[in-house]
C-alpha cells in the first residue's frame, strides 16, 4: 500500500473539522477533507467479515487492487458520478419464529459511508447532547445504563415514561432529515451522496424497491443520520423547550431510538406524555400505543416492604426495579429482561441443534464464547442471579442436545458432569460495576 498517512494523521484532521464546527454554524466545504488517505483509513475501519452486497464482491477481493479501487471511488465521489447501489435485503430469524429484514450494502459502499460518517461525526459531536449515547464515539449502552442509574439514585426515583417508536429506522422522513442537515452541513458533494443513499432502495428476490422513508438499510451512515434526526426531534426539544417549563427535576437517556424520560413529579410526567405523540407525529413518527407508557418508580421508604414492587420498566435489555442492598438501603437493581433472556437461550439451543455432530471440544469452545459474550453485556452489578440462571439453562440445553446425539433416552447427569469437568463452561462474571461512579451507592 502506498502513502504515508496514519490513523493519527486522520485523527488530527478530524480534530480540525471539529474545531471548525465549533466556530462555524453552517459548513459549506467539507468534502475536500476526504482524500485518498482518508479513504484508506475508512477502509481500515470497515469490517471485512460481513456478507456481500448485490455485486457479490468480498472485502478480500476489493483489497486485492485497493489503491486503484480507492482512487476510482474518490474520483466518482468528488465528481458526483458515484452511483449508490441498492442494498441486498435478506431475512434472518429473530428467535421467536419470526424473521427480521436486514440490508446489506456493497463493500465499496460501506467504505464511502464510513468516510462520510467520520466527517459527520466530527461535526455533530459538537452539537449532540449528553443524554444521547447510541453509536457515538466513546459512548455505549452501558454508559446509558450508568447515566440512568446515577440519575435515578440521585433523584430517588420518580415517574418514568417509556417510549417506543414504531419502525423508526424505516419511518424517518427524508425531507425532514434534509431540513435538519441544511442547518449544519451544506457541502454539495456530501449532501448529494447522502441523498443518493436515501434513494438507493433495496433489492429483494430480484426486485428493486424504492426507499420512501427511513435510513439506508444496513448502512454505516444510518446511525449518525438517525442521531441527527432524534437530536432535533427529541433531545433539543426536551432540553430547551420542555425542561424549563417543568415543576421538578427531570432527565432523558436515549440510545438510538430507545429512550426513557425520568421525572421527579407525576404532573410533569403526565404533561410530557400527553404531548409526546403530537411531537413525534409532526416529524412523521408514531409511538407504539401499548409500549409507550407511564411507570411509577418512586423509591420505597426504608423498611416499607409493601412498596418493593412499586413499578418496573425495561431499558436496553434490562428490567429496572427497586431492591435492597446488602446494607438494607433501597437501590435501583437491573436484571436481564425476560424477553432478552429467552431470546439468548433460544440462540444457544438453535446453535446446538444445527451443530449437533461437531466434536464436543468444538461445541464447548463456541458455547464458552457465547457465554462470555452474554456476560460481557449482561454482567452488570446486581444481575448475578440472572447470569447464574442463564449458565444453568445453557448447561441443560447442551446436555439435551448431546443426549439427542447419543440416541439414548437420557444422558445421566453424572456422565454429563464428567464432560463438564473436562470442558468447563465459564462461570458468571460481573463485567460492569456501578460502584466506581458513586461514592455511597
C-alpha positions as semicolon CSV with decimal commas, in nm:
position;residue;x (nm);y (nm);z (nm)
1;X;0,000;0,000;0,000
2;X;0,136;0,341;-0,091
3;X;0,102;0,661;0,105
4;X;0,240;0,769;0,440
5;X;-0,073;0,872;0,628
6;X;-0,154;0,706;0,962
7;X;-0,464;0,683;1,181
8;X;-0,306;0,957;1,394
9;X;-0,287;1,188;1,091
10;X;-0,654;1,129;1,013
11;X;-0,742;1,185;1,380
12;X;-0,567;1,521;1,366
13;X;-0,761;1,610;1,053
14;X;-1,090;1,514;1,221
15;X;-0,998;1,735;1,517
16;X;-0,958;2,026;1,276
17;X;-1,308;1,958;1,138
18;X;-1,442;1,953;1,494
19;X;-1,272;2,283;1,577
20;X;-1,420;2,439;1,264
21;X;-1,764;2,303;1,353
22;X;-1,744;2,469;1,694
23;X;-1,680;2,806;1,533
24;X;-1,898;2,797;1,220
25;X;-2,274;2,733;1,240
26;X;-2,306;2,613;0,878
27;X;-2,033;2,421;0,699
28;X;-2,026;2,454;0,322
29;X;-1,691;2,293;0,239
30;X;-1,620;1,955;0,390
31;X;-1,568;1,714;0,101
32;X;-1,211;1,831;0,042
33;X;-1,113;1,659;0,367
34;X;-1,194;1,325;0,205
35;X;-0,885;1,230;0,001
36;X;-0,710;0,903;-0,073
37;X;-0,552;0,885;0,275
38;X;-0,892;0,949;0,432
39;X;-1,044;0,665;0,230
40;X;-0,760;0,434;0,333
41;X;-0,848;0,499;0,696
42;X;-1,217;0,445;0,620
43;X;-1,125;0,114;0,458
44;X;-0,923;0,018;0,766
45;X;-1,221;0,091;0,994
46;X;-1,467;-0,105;0,779
47;X;-1,548;-0,459;0,888
48;X;-1,406;-0,716;0,648
49;X;-1,611;-1,019;0,754
50;X;-1,959;-0,905;0,656
51;X;-2,188;-1,057;0,395
52;X;-2,155;-0,936;0,037
53;X;-2,388;-0,687;-0,131
54;X;-2,559;-0,710;-0,468
55;X;-2,225;-0,716;-0,654
56;X;-2,101;-1,021;-0,461
57;X;-1,761;-0,860;-0,400
58;X;-1,586;-0,955;-0,077
59;X;-1,355;-0,731;0,124
60;X;-1,061;-0,953;0,028
61;X;-1,139;-0,912;-0,343
62;X;-1,171;-0,536;-0,304
63;X;-0,840;-0,523;-0,122
64;X;-0,652;-0,703;-0,399
65;X;-0,644;-0,379;-0,600
66;X;-0,703;-0,144;-0,311
67;X;-0,523;0,166;-0,438
68;X;-0,693;0,152;-0,778
69;X;-1,033;0,089;-0,620
70;X;-0,998;0,371;-0,368
71;X;-0,878;0,618;-0,632
72;X;-1,171;0,529;-0,855
73;X;-1,409;0,566;-0,560
74;X;-1,262;0,905;-0,470
75;X;-1,289;1,032;-0,828
76;X;-1,653;0,928;-0,856
77;X;-1,735;1,072;-0,513
78;X;-1,580;1,412;-0,590
79;X;-1,722;1,438;-0,944
80;X;-2,073;1,340;-0,837
81;X;-2,077;1,034;-1,064
82;X;-2,082;0,786;-0,776
83;X;-2,382;0,555;-0,808
84;X;-2,523;0,434;-0,478
85;X;-2,622;0,069;-0,534
86;X;-2,936;-0,070;-0,370
87;X;-2,885;-0,281;-0,062
88;X;-2,945;-0,654;-0,072
89;X;-3,227;-0,743;0,165
90;X;-3,230;-1,075;0,348
91;X;-3,440;-1,206;0,635
92;X;-3,282;-1,352;0,946
93;X;-3,459;-1,541;1,227
94;X;-3,538;-1,344;1,543
95;X;-3,559;-1,648;1,770
96;X;-3,937;-1,630;1,820
97;X;-4,027;-1,796;1,492
98;X;-4,039;-1,462;1,311
99;X;-3,778;-1,302;1,087
100;X;-3,622;-0,958;1,071
101;X;-3,525;-0,794;0,741
102;X;-3,173;-0,653;0,717
103;X;-3,000;-0,467;0,437
104;X;-2,650;-0,550;0,313
105;X;-2,469;-0,274;0,118
106;X;-2,179;-0,347;-0,114
107;X;-1,835;-0,336;0,045
108;X;-1,731;-0,027;-0,154
109;X;-2,048;0,150;-0,040
110;X;-1,958;0,067;0,320
111;X;-1,615;0,226;0,276
112;X;-1,757;0,551;0,138
113;X;-2,031;0,558;0,401
114;X;-1,763;0,513;0,667
115;X;-1,567;0,809;0,530
116;X;-1,874;1,035;0,523
117;X;-1,972;0,916;0,872
118;X;-1,627;1,010;1,004
119;X;-1,678;1,366;0,877
120;X;-2,035;1,391;1,010
121;X;-1,931;1,252;1,349
122;X;-1,663;1,521;1,381
123;X;-1,923;1,790;1,306
124;X;-2,219;1,668;1,509
125;X;-2,025;1,562;1,817
126;X;-2,006;1,936;1,880
127;X;-2,387;1,955;1,885
128;X;-2,515;1,632;2,035
129;X;-2,624;1,645;2,399
130;X;-2,509;1,434;2,693
131;X;-2,841;1,247;2,703
132;X;-2,758;1,067;2,375
133;X;-2,545;0,751;2,390
134;X;-2,616;0,542;2,082
135;X;-2,348;0,494;1,814
136;X;-2,133;0,783;1,932
137;X;-1,754;0,781;1,976
138;X;-1,658;0,686;2,331
139;X;-2,018;0,610;2,430
140;X;-2,201;0,283;2,478
141;X;-2,518;0,114;2,600
142;X;-2,353;0,060;2,938
143;X;-2,279;0,431;2,956
144;X;-2,651;0,497;2,904
145;X;-2,742;0,242;3,173
146;X;-2,494;0,401;3,413
147;X;-2,630;0,751;3,348
148;X;-2,983;0,625;3,409
149;X;-2,878;0,452;3,734
150;X;-2,693;0,759;3,860
151;X;-2,983;0,989;3,773
152;X;-3,246;0,771;3,940
153;X;-3,038;0,725;4,252
154;X;-2,975;1,098;4,279
155;X;-3,343;1,180;4,220
156;X;-3,464;0,896;4,445
157;X;-3,670;0,758;4,160
158;X;-3,988;0,918;4,037
159;X;-4,203;0,868;3,729
160;X;-4,074;0,702;3,414
161;X;-4,203;0,748;3,059
162;X;-4,101;0,457;2,839
163;X;-4,101;0,549;2,468
164;X;-4,132;0,306;2,179
165;X;-4,121;0,446;1,824
166;X;-4,287;0,222;1,570
167;X;-4,039;0,122;1,298
168;X;-3,823;0,432;1,343
169;X;-3,542;0,336;1,104
170;X;-3,800;0,271;0,831
171;X;-4,023;0,570;0,908
172;X;-3,772;0,855;0,928
173;X;-3,891;1,131;0,694
174;X;-3,636;1,216;0,424
175;X;-3,749;1,574;0,374
176;X;-3,736;1,647;0,746
177;X;-3,386;1,494;0,760
178;X;-3,273;1,715;0,473
179;X;-3,409;2,018;0,657
180;X;-3,216;1,923;0,970
181;X;-2,897;1,872;0,768
182;X;-2,948;2,209;0,596
183;X;-2,900;2,379;0,930
184;X;-2,549;2,240;0,971
185;X;-2,396;2,064;0,669
186;X;-2,439;2,235;0,331
187;X;-2,146;2,081;0,143
188;X;-2,281;1,989;-0,201
189;X;-2,070;1,677;-0,256
190;X;-2,159;1,525;0,081
191;X;-2,526;1,615;0,054
192;X;-2,562;1,472;-0,298
193;X;-2,405;1,147;-0,184
194;X;-2,632;1,123;0,122
195;X;-2,936;1,184;-0,100
196;X;-2,824;0,901;-0,328
197;X;-2,808;0,665;-0,032
198;X;-3,154;0,770;0,082
199;X;-3,293;0,695;-0,264
200;X;-3,093;0,379;-0,336
201;X;-3,370;0,141;-0,234
202;X;-3,346;-0,232;-0,170
203;X;-3,312;-0,538;-0,392
204;X;-3,507;-0,842;-0,272
205;X;-3,576;-1,151;-0,476
206;X;-3,451;-0,977;-0,789
207;X;-3,700;-0,691;-0,744
208;X;-3,591;-0,332;-0,672
209;X;-3,799;-0,127;-0,432
210;X;-3,774;0,248;-0,385
211;X;-3,698;0,389;-0,041
212;X;-3,983;0,623;0,050
213;X;-3,852;0,685;0,401
214;X;-3,607;0,562;0,662
215;X;-3,230;0,548;0,679
216;X;-3,020;0,336;0,438
217;X;-3,080;-0,023;0,548
218;X;-2,770;-0,178;0,699
219;X;-2,575;0,134;0,610
220;X;-2,277;0,255;0,809
221;X;-2,413;0,609;0,774
222;X;-2,757;0,520;0,916
223;X;-2,677;0,565;1,289
224;X;-2,541;0,919;1,251
225;X;-2,839;1,021;1,035
226;X;-3,075;0,873;1,294
227;X;-2,896;1,063;1,571
228;X;-2,921;1,389;1,376
229;X;-3,295;1,330;1,339
230;X;-3,367;1,245;1,702
231;X;-3,133;1,518;1,826
232;X;-3,369;1,770;1,667
233;X;-3,696;1,590;1,736
234;X;-3,634;1,483;2,097
235;X;-3,307;1,589;2,261
236;X;-3,304;1,962;2,185
237;X;-3,680;1,992;2,228
238;X;-3,671;1,833;2,573
239;X;-3,363;2,025;2,687
240;X;-3,454;2,370;2,552
241;X;-3,833;2,378;2,547
242;X;-3,962;2,123;2,796
243;X;-3,732;2,116;3,099
244;X;-3,751;2,491;3,174
245;X;-4,131;2,456;3,200
246;X;-4,131;2,163;3,444
247;X;-4,202;2,193;3,815
248;X;-3,936;1,942;3,924
249;X;-3,614;1,777;3,811
250;X;-3,622;1,555;3,501
251;X;-3,380;1,393;3,261
252;X;-3,370;1,191;2,940
253;X;-3,147;0,898;2,846
254;X;-3,150;0,790;2,481
255;X;-2,967;0,515;2,298
256;X;-3,056;0,549;1,926
257;X;-3,438;0,518;1,920
258;X;-3,456;0,350;2,262
259;X;-3,526;0,615;2,527
260;X;-3,670;0,679;2,872
261;X;-3,769;1,003;3,046
262;X;-3,744;1,032;3,425
263;X;-3,943;1,289;3,625
264;X;-3,949;1,373;3,994
265;X;-4,310;1,498;3,966
266;X;-4,604;1,294;3,838
267;X;-4,772;1,603;3,691
268;X;-4,461;1,676;3,481
269;X;-4,450;1,319;3,353
270;X;-4,817;1,324;3,253
271;X;-4,786;1,662;3,079
272;X;-4,494;1,541;2,868
273;X;-4,661;1,209;2,791
274;X;-4,970;1,396;2,671
275;X;-4,771;1,592;2,409
276;X;-4,524;1,324;2,300
277;X;-4,749;1,167;2,036
278;X;-4,815;1,504;1,871
279;X;-4,447;1,595;1,883
280;X;-4,340;1,274;1,708
281;X;-4,630;1,286;1,459
282;X;-4,512;1,631;1,349
283;X;-4,199;1,461;1,216
284;X;-4,365;1,157;1,063
285;X;-4,311;0,922;1,357
286;X;-4,566;0,717;1,552
287;X;-4,546;0,594;1,910
288;X;-4,647;0,240;1,994
289;X;-4,973;0,283;2,188
290;X;-4,909;-0,009;2,424
291;X;-4,534;0,010;2,471
292;X;-4,522;0,386;2,535
293;X;-4,634;0,416;2,896
294;X;-4,606;0,592;3,230
295;X;-4,449;0,390;3,513
296;X;-4,444;0,490;3,882
297;X;-4,090;0,431;4,004
298;X;-4,055;0,609;4,335
299;X;-3,800;0,486;4,584
300;X;-3,971;0,299;4,869
301;X;-3,930;0,421;5,224
302;X;-3,681;0,237;5,442
303;X;-3,846;-0,066;5,596
304;X;-4,150;-0,035;5,367
305;X;-4,163;-0,383;5,215
306;X;-4,508;-0,318;5,067
307;X;-4,358;-0,084;4,808
308;X;-4,091;-0,326;4,687
309;X;-4,278;-0,380;4,355
310;X;-4,398;-0,021;4,306
311;X;-4,310;-0,039;3,937
312;X;-4,058;-0,168;3,687
313;X;-3,953;-0,078;3,336
314;X;-3,724;-0,216;3,068
315;X;-3,437;-0,032;2,902
316;X;-3,160;-0,171;2,680
317;X;-3,233;-0,531;2,769
318;X;-3,258;-0,484;3,146
319;X;-3,560;-0,471;3,376
320;X;-3,515;-0,196;3,634
321;X;-3,663;-0,246;3,980
322;X;-3,610;-0,118;4,331
323;X;-3,439;-0,363;4,565
324;X;-3,244;-0,358;4,887
325;X;-2,868;-0,362;4,907
326;X;-2,675;-0,582;5,150
327;X;-2,676;-0,290;5,393
328;X;-3,055;-0,264;5,372
329;X;-3,083;0,058;5,170
330;X;-3,305;0,086;4,864
331;X;-3,117;0,092;4,532
332;X;-3,208;0,054;4,166
333;X;-3,136;-0,301;4,054
334;X;-3,113;-0,431;3,698
335;X;-3,181;-0,784;3,585
336;X;-3,185;-0,939;3,240
337;X;-3,522;-0,866;3,079
338;X;-3,737;-1,175;3,034
339;X;-3,757;-1,137;2,656
340;X;-3,383;-1,092;2,614
341;X;-3,311;-1,389;2,843
342;X;-3,537;-1,616;2,639
343;X;-3,404;-1,491;2,307
344;X;-3,043;-1,551;2,411
345;X;-3,127;-1,901;2,532
346;X;-3,308;-1,985;2,207
347;X;-2,998;-1,882;2,014
348;X;-2,796;-2,130;2,220
349;X;-3,049;-2,405;2,152
350;X;-3,060;-2,328;1,779
351;X;-2,680;-2,342;1,760
352;X;-2,664;-2,673;1,946
353;X;-2,927;-2,822;1,716
354;X;-2,752;-2,710;1,397
355;X;-2,408;-2,826;1,516
356;X;-2,517;-3,145;1,687
357;X;-2,243;-3,362;1,531
358;X;-1,943;-3,136;1,594
359;X;-1,679;-3,277;1,831
360;X;-1,757;-3,198;2,194
361;X;-1,445;-2,982;2,221
362;X;-1,557;-2,765;1,930
363;X;-1,904;-2,731;2,078
364;X;-1,753;-2,632;2,411
365;X;-1,536;-2,360;2,258
366;X;-1,831;-2,199;2,083
367;X;-2,065;-2,224;2,383
368;X;-1,796;-2,074;2,605
369;X;-1,764;-1,787;2,359
370;X;-2,143;-1,735;2,362
371;X;-2,143;-1,728;2,743
372;X;-1,857;-1,480;2,761
373;X;-2,042;-1,259;2,514
374;X;-2,356;-1,281;2,728
375;X;-2,161;-1,191;3,043
376;X;-1,990;-0,910;2,852
377;X;-2,324;-0,735;2,808
378;X;-2,546;-0,860;3,091
379;X;-2,267;-0,891;3,350
380;X;-2,374;-0,585;3,545
381;X;-2,386;-0,515;3,918
382;X;-2,687;-0,684;4,079
383;X;-2,755;-0,922;3,790
384;X;-2,560;-1,221;3,922
385;X;-2,872;-1,433;3,979
386;X;-2,982;-1,398;3,616
387;X;-2,629;-1,479;3,496
388;X;-2,621;-1,793;3,708
389;X;-2,964;-1,893;3,582
390;X;-2,850;-1,846;3,225
391;X;-2,544;-2,067;3,279
392;X;-2,767;-2,336;3,432
393;X;-3,004;-2,326;3,134
394;X;-2,716;-2,339;2,886
395;X;-2,585;-2,650;3,059
396;X;-2,930;-2,809;3,044
397;X;-2,963;-2,720;2,676
398;X;-2,621;-2,861;2,590
399;X;-2,697;-3,182;2,780
400;X;-3,028;-3,220;2,595
401;X;-2,866;-3,196;2,252
402;X;-2,573;-3,421;2,346
403;X;-2,837;-3,669;2,460
404;X;-3,003;-3,649;2,117
405;X;-2,670;-3,732;1,958
406;X;-2,617;-4,043;2,167
407;X;-2,962;-4,178;2,083
408;X;-3,024;-4,261;2,448
409;X;-3,344;-4,166;2,624
410;X;-3,144;-3,953;2,869
411;X;-2,784;-3,864;2,935
412;X;-2,723;-3,927;3,307
413;X;-2,612;-3,618;3,496
414;X;-2,303;-3,798;3,626
415;X;-2,188;-3,862;3,270
416;X;-2,260;-3,502;3,171
417;X;-2,076;-3,383;3,482
418;X;-1,767;-3,568;3,365
419;X;-1,794;-3,381;3,033
420;X;-1,820;-3,051;3,222
421;X;-1,516;-3,145;3,432
422;X;-1,318;-3,190;3,111
423;X;-1,480;-2,898;2,928
424;X;-1,587;-2,646;3,194
425;X;-1,812;-2,360;3,087
426;X;-1,707;-2,013;3,211
427;X;-1,876;-1,907;3,538
428;X;-2,084;-1,588;3,563
429;X;-1,882;-1,269;3,576
430;X;-1,979;-0,911;3,659
431;X;-1,803;-0,701;3,398
432;X;-1,971;-0,363;3,452
433;X;-1,990;-0,221;3,805
434;X;-2,200;0,077;3,907
435;X;-1,997;0,150;4,216
436;X;-1,687;0,333;4,083
437;X;-1,903;0,627;3,976
438;X;-2,095;0,654;4,306
439;X;-1,940;0,745;4,638
440;X;-2,221;0,598;4,852
441;X;-2,438;0,359;4,649
